[in-house]
Tab-separated table of C-alpha atoms (C1' of nucleotides) in Angstrom:
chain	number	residue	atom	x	y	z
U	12	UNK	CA	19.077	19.226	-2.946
U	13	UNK	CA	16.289	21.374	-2.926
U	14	UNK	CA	17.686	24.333	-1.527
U	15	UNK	CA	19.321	26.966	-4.327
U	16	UNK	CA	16.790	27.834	-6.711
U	17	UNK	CA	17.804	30.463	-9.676
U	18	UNK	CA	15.084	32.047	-10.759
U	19	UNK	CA	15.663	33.401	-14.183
U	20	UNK	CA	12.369	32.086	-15.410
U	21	UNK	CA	9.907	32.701	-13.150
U	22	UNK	CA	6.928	31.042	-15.024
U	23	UNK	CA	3.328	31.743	-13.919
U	24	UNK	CA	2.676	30.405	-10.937
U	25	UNK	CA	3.933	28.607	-8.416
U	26	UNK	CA	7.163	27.336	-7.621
U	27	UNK	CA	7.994	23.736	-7.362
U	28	UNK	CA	10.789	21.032	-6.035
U	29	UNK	CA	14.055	21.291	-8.621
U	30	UNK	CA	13.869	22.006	-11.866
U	31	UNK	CA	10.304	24.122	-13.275
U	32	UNK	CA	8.945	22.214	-16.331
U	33	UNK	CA	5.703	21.912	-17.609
U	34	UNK	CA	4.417	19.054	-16.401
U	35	UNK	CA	5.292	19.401	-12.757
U	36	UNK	CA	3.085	22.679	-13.066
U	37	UNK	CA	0.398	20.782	-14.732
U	38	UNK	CA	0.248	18.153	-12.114
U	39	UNK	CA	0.680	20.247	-8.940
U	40	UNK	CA	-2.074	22.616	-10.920
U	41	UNK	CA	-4.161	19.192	-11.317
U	42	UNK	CA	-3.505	18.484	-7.326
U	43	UNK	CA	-4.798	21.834	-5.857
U	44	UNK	CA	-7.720	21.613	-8.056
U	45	UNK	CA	-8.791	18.390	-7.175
U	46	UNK	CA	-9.183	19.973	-3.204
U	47	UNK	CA	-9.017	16.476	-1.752
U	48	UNK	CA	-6.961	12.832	-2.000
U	49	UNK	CA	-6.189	11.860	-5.324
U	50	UNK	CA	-4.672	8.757	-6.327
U	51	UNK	CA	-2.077	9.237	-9.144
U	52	UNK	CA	-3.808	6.870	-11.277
U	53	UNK	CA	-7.022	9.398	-11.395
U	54	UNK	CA	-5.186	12.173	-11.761
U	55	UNK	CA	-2.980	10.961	-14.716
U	56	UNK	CA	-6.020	9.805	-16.290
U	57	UNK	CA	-7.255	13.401	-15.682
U	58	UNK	CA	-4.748	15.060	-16.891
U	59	UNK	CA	-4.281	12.604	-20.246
U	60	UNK	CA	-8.233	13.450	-20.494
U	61	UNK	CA	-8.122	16.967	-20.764
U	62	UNK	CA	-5.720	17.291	-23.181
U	63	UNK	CA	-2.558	17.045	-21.111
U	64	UNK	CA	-0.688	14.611	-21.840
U	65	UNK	CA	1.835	14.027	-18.995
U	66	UNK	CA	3.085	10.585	-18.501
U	67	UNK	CA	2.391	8.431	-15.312
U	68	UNK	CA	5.917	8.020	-14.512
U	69	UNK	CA	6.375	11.813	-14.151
U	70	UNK	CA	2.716	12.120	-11.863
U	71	UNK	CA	4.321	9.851	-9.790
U	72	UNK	CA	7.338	11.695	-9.313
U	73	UNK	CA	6.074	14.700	-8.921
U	74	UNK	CA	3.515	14.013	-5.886
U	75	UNK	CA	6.691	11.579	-4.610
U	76	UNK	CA	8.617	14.979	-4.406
U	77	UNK	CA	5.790	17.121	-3.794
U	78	UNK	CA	5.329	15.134	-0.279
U	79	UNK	CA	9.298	14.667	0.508
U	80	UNK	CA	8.686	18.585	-0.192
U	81	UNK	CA	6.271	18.611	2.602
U	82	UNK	CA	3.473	19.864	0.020
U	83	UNK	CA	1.507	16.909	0.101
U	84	UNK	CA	-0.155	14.841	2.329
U	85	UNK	CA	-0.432	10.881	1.809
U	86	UNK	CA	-2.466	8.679	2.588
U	87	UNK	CA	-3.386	4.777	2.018
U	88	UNK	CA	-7.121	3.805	1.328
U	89	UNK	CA	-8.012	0.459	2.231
U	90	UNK	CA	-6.595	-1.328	-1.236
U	91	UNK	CA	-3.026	0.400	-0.126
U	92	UNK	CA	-3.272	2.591	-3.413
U	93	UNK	CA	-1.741	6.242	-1.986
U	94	UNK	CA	-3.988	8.841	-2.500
U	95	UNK	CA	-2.086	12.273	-2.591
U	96	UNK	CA	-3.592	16.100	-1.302
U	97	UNK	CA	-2.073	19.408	-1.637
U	98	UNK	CA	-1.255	20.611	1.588
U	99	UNK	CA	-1.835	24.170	1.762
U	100	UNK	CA	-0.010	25.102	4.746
U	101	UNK	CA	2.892	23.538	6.713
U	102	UNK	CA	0.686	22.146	9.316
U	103	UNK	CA	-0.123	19.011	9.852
U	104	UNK	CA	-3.833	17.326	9.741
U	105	UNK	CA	-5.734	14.766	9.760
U	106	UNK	CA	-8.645	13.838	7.659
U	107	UNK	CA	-11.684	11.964	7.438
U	108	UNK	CA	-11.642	10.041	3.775
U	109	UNK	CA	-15.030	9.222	2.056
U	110	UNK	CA	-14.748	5.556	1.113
U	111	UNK	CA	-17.331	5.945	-1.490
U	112	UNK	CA	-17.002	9.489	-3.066
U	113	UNK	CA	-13.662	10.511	-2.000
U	114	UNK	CA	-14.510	13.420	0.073
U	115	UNK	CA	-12.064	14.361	2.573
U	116	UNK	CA	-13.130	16.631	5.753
U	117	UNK	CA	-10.146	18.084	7.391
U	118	UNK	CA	-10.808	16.848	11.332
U	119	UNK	CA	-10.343	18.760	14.855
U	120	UNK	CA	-6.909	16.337	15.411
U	121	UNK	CA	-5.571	18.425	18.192
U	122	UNK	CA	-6.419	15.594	20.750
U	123	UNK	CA	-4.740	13.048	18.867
U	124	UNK	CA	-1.557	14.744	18.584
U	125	UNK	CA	-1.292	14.942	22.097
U	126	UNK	CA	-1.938	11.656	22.955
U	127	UNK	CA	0.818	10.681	20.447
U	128	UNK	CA	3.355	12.908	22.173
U	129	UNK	CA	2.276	11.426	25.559
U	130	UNK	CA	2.907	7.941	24.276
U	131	UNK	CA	5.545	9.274	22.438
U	132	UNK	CA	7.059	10.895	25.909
U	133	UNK	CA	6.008	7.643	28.171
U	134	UNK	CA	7.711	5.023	25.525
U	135	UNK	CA	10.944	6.286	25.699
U	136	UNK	CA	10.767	5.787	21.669
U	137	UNK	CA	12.658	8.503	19.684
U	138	UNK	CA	11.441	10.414	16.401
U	139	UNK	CA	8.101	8.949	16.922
U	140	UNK	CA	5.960	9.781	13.933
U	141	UNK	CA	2.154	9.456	13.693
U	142	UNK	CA	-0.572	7.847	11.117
U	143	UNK	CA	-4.162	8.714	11.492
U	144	UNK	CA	-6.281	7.885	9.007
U	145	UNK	CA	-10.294	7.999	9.313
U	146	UNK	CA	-12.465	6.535	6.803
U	147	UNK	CA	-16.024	5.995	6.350
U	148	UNK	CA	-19.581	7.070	3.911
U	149	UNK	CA	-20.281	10.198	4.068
U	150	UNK	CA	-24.186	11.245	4.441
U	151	UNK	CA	-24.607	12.005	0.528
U	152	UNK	CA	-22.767	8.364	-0.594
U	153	UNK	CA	-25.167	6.387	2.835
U	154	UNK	CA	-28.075	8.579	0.973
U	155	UNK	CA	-27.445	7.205	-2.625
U	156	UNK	CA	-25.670	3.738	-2.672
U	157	UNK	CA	-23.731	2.799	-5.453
U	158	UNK	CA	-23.098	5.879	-7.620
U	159	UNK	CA	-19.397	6.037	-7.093
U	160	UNK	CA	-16.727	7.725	-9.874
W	11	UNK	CA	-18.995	-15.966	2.659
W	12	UNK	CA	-17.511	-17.080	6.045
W	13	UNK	CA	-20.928	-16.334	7.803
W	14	UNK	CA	-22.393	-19.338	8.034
W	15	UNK	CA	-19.955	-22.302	10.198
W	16	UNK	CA	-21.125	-25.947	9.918
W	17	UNK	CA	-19.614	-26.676	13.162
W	18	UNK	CA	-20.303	-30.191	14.786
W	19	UNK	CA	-16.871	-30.969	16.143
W	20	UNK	CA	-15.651	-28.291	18.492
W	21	UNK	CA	-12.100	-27.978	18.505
W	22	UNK	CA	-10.358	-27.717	21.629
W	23	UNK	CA	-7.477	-25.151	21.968
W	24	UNK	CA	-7.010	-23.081	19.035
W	25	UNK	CA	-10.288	-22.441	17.277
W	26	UNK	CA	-10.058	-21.058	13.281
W	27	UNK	CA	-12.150	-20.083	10.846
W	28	UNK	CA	-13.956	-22.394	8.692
W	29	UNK	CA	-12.719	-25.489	8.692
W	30	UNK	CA	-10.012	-26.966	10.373
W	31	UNK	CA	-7.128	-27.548	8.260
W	32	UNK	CA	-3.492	-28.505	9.284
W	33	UNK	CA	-2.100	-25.674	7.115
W	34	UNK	CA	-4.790	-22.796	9.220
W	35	UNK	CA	-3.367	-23.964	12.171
W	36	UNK	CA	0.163	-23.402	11.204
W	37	UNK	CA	-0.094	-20.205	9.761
W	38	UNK	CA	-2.312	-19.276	13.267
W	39	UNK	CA	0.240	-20.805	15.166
W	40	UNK	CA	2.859	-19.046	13.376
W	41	UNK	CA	1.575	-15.126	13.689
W	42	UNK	CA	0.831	-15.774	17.376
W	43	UNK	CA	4.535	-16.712	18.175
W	44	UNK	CA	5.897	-14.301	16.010
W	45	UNK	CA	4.472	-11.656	18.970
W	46	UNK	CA	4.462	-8.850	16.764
W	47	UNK	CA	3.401	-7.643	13.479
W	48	UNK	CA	4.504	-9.747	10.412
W	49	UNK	CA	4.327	-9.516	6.954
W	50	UNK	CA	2.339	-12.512	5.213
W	51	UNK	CA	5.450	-12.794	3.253
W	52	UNK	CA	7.730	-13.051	5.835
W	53	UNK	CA	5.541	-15.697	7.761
W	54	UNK	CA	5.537	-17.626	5.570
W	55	UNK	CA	9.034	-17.327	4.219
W	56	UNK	CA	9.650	-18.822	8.092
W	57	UNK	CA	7.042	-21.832	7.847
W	58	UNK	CA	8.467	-22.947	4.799
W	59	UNK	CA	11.990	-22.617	6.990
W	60	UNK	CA	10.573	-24.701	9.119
W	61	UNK	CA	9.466	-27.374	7.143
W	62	UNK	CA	5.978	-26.739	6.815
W	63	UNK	CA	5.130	-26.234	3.574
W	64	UNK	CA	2.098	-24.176	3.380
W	65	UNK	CA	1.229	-22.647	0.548
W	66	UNK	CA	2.094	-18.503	-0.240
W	67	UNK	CA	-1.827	-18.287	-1.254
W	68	UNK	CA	-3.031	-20.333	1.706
W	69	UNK	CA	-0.710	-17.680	4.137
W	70	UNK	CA	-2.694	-14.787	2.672
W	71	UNK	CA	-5.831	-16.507	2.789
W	72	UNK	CA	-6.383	-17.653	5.850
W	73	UNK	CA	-4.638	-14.335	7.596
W	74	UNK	CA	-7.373	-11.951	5.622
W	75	UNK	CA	-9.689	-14.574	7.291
W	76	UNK	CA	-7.970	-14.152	10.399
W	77	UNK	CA	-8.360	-10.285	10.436
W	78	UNK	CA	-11.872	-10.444	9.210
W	79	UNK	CA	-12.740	-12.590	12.020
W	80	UNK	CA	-11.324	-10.174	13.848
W	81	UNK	CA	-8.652	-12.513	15.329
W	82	UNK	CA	-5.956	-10.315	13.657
W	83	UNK	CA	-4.849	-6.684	13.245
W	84	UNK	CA	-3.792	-5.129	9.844
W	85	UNK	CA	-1.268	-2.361	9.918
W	86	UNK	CA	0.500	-1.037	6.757
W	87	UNK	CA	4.180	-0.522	6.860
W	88	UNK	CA	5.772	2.263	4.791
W	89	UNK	CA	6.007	0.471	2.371
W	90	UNK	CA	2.303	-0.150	1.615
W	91	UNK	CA	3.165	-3.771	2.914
W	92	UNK	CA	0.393	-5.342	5.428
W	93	UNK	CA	1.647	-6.898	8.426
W	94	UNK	CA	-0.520	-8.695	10.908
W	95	UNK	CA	-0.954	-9.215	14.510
W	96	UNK	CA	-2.719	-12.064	16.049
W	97	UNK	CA	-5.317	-10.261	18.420
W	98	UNK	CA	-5.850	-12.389	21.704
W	99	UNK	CA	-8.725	-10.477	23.320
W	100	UNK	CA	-11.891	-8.598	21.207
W	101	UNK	CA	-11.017	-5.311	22.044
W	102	UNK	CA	-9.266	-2.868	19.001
W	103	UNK	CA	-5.987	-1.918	19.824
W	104	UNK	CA	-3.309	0.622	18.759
W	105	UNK	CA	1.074	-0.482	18.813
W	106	UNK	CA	4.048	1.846	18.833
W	107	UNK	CA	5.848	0.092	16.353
W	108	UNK	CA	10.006	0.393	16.402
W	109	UNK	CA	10.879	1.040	12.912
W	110	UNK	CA	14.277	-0.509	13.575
W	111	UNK	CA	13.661	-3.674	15.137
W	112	UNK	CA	9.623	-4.139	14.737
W	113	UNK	CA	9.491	-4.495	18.727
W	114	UNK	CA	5.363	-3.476	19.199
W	115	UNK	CA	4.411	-1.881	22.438
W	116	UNK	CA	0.644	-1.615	22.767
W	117	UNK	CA	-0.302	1.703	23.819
W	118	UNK	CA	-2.829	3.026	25.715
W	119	UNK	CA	-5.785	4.054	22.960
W	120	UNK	CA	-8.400	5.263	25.240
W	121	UNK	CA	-8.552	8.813	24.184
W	122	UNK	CA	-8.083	8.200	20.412
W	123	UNK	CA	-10.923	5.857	20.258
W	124	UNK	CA	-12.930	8.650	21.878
W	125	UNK	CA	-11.832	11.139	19.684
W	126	UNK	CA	-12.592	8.955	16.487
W	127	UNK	CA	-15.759	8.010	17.630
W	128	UNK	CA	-16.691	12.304	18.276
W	129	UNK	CA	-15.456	12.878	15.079
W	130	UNK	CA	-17.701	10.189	13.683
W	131	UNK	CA	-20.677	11.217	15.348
W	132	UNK	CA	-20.217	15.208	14.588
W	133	UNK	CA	-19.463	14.716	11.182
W	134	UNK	CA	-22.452	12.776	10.242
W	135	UNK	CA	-20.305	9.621	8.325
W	136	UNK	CA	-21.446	6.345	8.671
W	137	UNK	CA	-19.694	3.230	9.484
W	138	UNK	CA	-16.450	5.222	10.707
W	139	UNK	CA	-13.321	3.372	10.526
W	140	UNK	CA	-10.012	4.287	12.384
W	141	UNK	CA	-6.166	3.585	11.506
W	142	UNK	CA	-3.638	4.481	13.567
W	143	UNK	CA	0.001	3.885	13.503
W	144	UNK	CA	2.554	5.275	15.488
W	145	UNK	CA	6.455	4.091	14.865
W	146	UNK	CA	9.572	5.251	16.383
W	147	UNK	CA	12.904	3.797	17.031
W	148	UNK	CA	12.859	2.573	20.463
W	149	UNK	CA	15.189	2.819	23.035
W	150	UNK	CA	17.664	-0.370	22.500
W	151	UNK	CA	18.012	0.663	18.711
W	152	UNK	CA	18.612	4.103	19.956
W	153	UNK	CA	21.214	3.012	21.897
W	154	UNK	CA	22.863	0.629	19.367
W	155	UNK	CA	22.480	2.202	16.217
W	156	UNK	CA	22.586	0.055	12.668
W	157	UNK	CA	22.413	-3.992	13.824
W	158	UNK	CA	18.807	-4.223	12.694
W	159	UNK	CA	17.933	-7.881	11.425
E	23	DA	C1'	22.285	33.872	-28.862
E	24	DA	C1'	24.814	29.373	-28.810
E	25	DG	C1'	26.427	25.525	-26.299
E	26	DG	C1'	26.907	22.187	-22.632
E	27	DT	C1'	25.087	19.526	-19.170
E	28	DA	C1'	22.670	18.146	-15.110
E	29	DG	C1'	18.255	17.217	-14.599
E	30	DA	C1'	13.593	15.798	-16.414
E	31	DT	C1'	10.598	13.026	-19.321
E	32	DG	C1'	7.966	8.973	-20.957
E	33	DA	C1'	7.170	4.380	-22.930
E	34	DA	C1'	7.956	0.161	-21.738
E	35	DA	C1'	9.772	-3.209	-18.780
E	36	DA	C1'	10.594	-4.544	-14.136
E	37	DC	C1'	8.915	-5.120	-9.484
E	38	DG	C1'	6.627	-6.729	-5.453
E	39	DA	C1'	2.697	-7.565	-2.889
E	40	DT	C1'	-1.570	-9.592	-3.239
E	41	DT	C1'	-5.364	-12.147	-5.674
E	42	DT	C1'	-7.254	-15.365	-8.744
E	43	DT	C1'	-7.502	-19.616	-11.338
E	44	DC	C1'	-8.224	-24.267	-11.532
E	45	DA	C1'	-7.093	-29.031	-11.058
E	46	DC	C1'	-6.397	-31.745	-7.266
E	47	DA	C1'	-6.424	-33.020	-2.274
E	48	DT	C1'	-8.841	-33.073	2.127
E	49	DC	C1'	-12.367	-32.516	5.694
E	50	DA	C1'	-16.358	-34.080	7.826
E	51	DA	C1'	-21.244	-35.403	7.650
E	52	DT	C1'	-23.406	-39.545	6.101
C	23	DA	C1'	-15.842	-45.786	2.827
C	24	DT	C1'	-18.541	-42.412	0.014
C	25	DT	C1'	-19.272	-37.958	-1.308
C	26	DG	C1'	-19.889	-33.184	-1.884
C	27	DA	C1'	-18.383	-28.987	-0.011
C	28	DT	C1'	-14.217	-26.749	1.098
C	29	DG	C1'	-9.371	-25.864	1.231
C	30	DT	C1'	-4.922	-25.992	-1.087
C	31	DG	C1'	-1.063	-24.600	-3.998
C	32	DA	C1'	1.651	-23.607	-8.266
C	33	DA	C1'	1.421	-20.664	-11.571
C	34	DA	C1'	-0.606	-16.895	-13.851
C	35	DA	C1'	-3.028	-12.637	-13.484
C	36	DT	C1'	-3.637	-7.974	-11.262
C	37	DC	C1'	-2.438	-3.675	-9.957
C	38	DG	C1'	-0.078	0.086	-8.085
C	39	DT	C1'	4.340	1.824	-8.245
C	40	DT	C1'	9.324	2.118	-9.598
C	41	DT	C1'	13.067	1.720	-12.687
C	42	DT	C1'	15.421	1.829	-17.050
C	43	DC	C1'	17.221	4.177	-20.671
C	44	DA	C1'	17.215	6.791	-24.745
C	45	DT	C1'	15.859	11.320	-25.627
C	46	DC	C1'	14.672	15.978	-24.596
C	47	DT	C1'	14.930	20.497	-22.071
C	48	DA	C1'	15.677	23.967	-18.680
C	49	DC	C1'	18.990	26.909	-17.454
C	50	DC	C1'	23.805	28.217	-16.434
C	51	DT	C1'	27.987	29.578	-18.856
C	52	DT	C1'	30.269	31.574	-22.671
DNA sequence: AAGGTAGATGAAAACGATTTTCACATCAAT
DNA sequence: ATTGATGTGAAAATCGTTTTCATCTACCTT
């Protein structure tokens, strides 16, 4: 239940999923910086690293609610580890991962999501729901092999 | 390394990678009955059913094989579980997938393939790699809700 | 402000899929 | 048949993620 919120508290900045503690701040705070797909591994580690010590089980429930909350986008990389982004607005996109690096570049996806409601349409399926993941090197990581994080 | 294949006696019907074992031609034989996308797990939960021991390792090994010789297609489930697909022609192929029953319906990719590949060429990333899943429930499970397996 | 309580936290253990290890079995060229 | 490369499998190791559970805290009520 997501839906009443009291705000007696209001704290700094911005609001998240049930109850408004410290860490969820920290770690949505940690998401929007990062401006691309994290894994929660890295950004626990992050976090831990500068001082804020938030524990791993909490990261993960956070970005868990944070993209039930539709405020985060997920996606797998090619070892299946879920890699987590702050989705800005309510739309939804489609990006093109840097294997290497991480970089993500949001993508023109507007074809794509037609062709899934055509198939969608032509299948006769119901609540058909999408996965579109792009992945390759990105011209800095083909320029400089092997320098990853 | 599974470049290099030391291959004097051709097989006849079903041709594997590497050598020819009993146990790679059970697991093959296995994913291309099962018609549809199957979890290592489960495949080989059913050979051992079946009687034919074959080791939990050996499933997983010679399927990766499989879909690097590009005899098989990886999907992820939600999960983060892989399931495979035994590929009978070269070409790259995308499924609706019925989240209910796992019935796969292969779809017709043409413009997503074109789209990827744009997107690959105007954004300057090498070696671009595409996933695409799309799931639904189809229409039988529509019909008859709740008797999934 | 004090108290009560549902909800949140975190360390550690549990989990589940996949991979690796390594001693042993098997394939296939000789 | 011999033999050396290769494959196999049981068990252990990995690794990301989830759960447990005792403890803490935000926040509503008094």
């Amino acid at each position: 239940m997501v839906s009443n919120r009291p705000r007696t508290t209001a704290p700094h900045d911005v609001v998240l999923i049930g109850r408004s503690t410290q860490q969820r701040a920290l770690v949505l705070g940690a998401l929007i910086v990062a401006e691309g797909f994290v894994s929660a591994q890295a950004l626990h580690k992050q976090l831990v690293g500068t001082g804020s010590s938030v524990g791993l089980s909490t990261v993960y429930r956070t970005l868990t609610a944070l993209a039930e909350a539709g405020r985060a986008d997920i996606v797998r990389d090619t070892n299946g580890e879920r890699l987590f982004r702050h989705r800005p607005g309510p739309d939804h996109r489609h990006y093109l991962l840097c294997t290497e690096c991480g970089l993500s570049l949001p993508v023109e996806s507007g074809p794509v999501e037609k062709w899934a409601e055509r198939v969608a349409r032509s299948s006769g399926f119901a609540n058909v729901r999408h996965v579109v993941e792009l992945s390759g090197i990105c011209p800095d990581c083909e320029r400089q092999p092997g320098q990853a994080t």
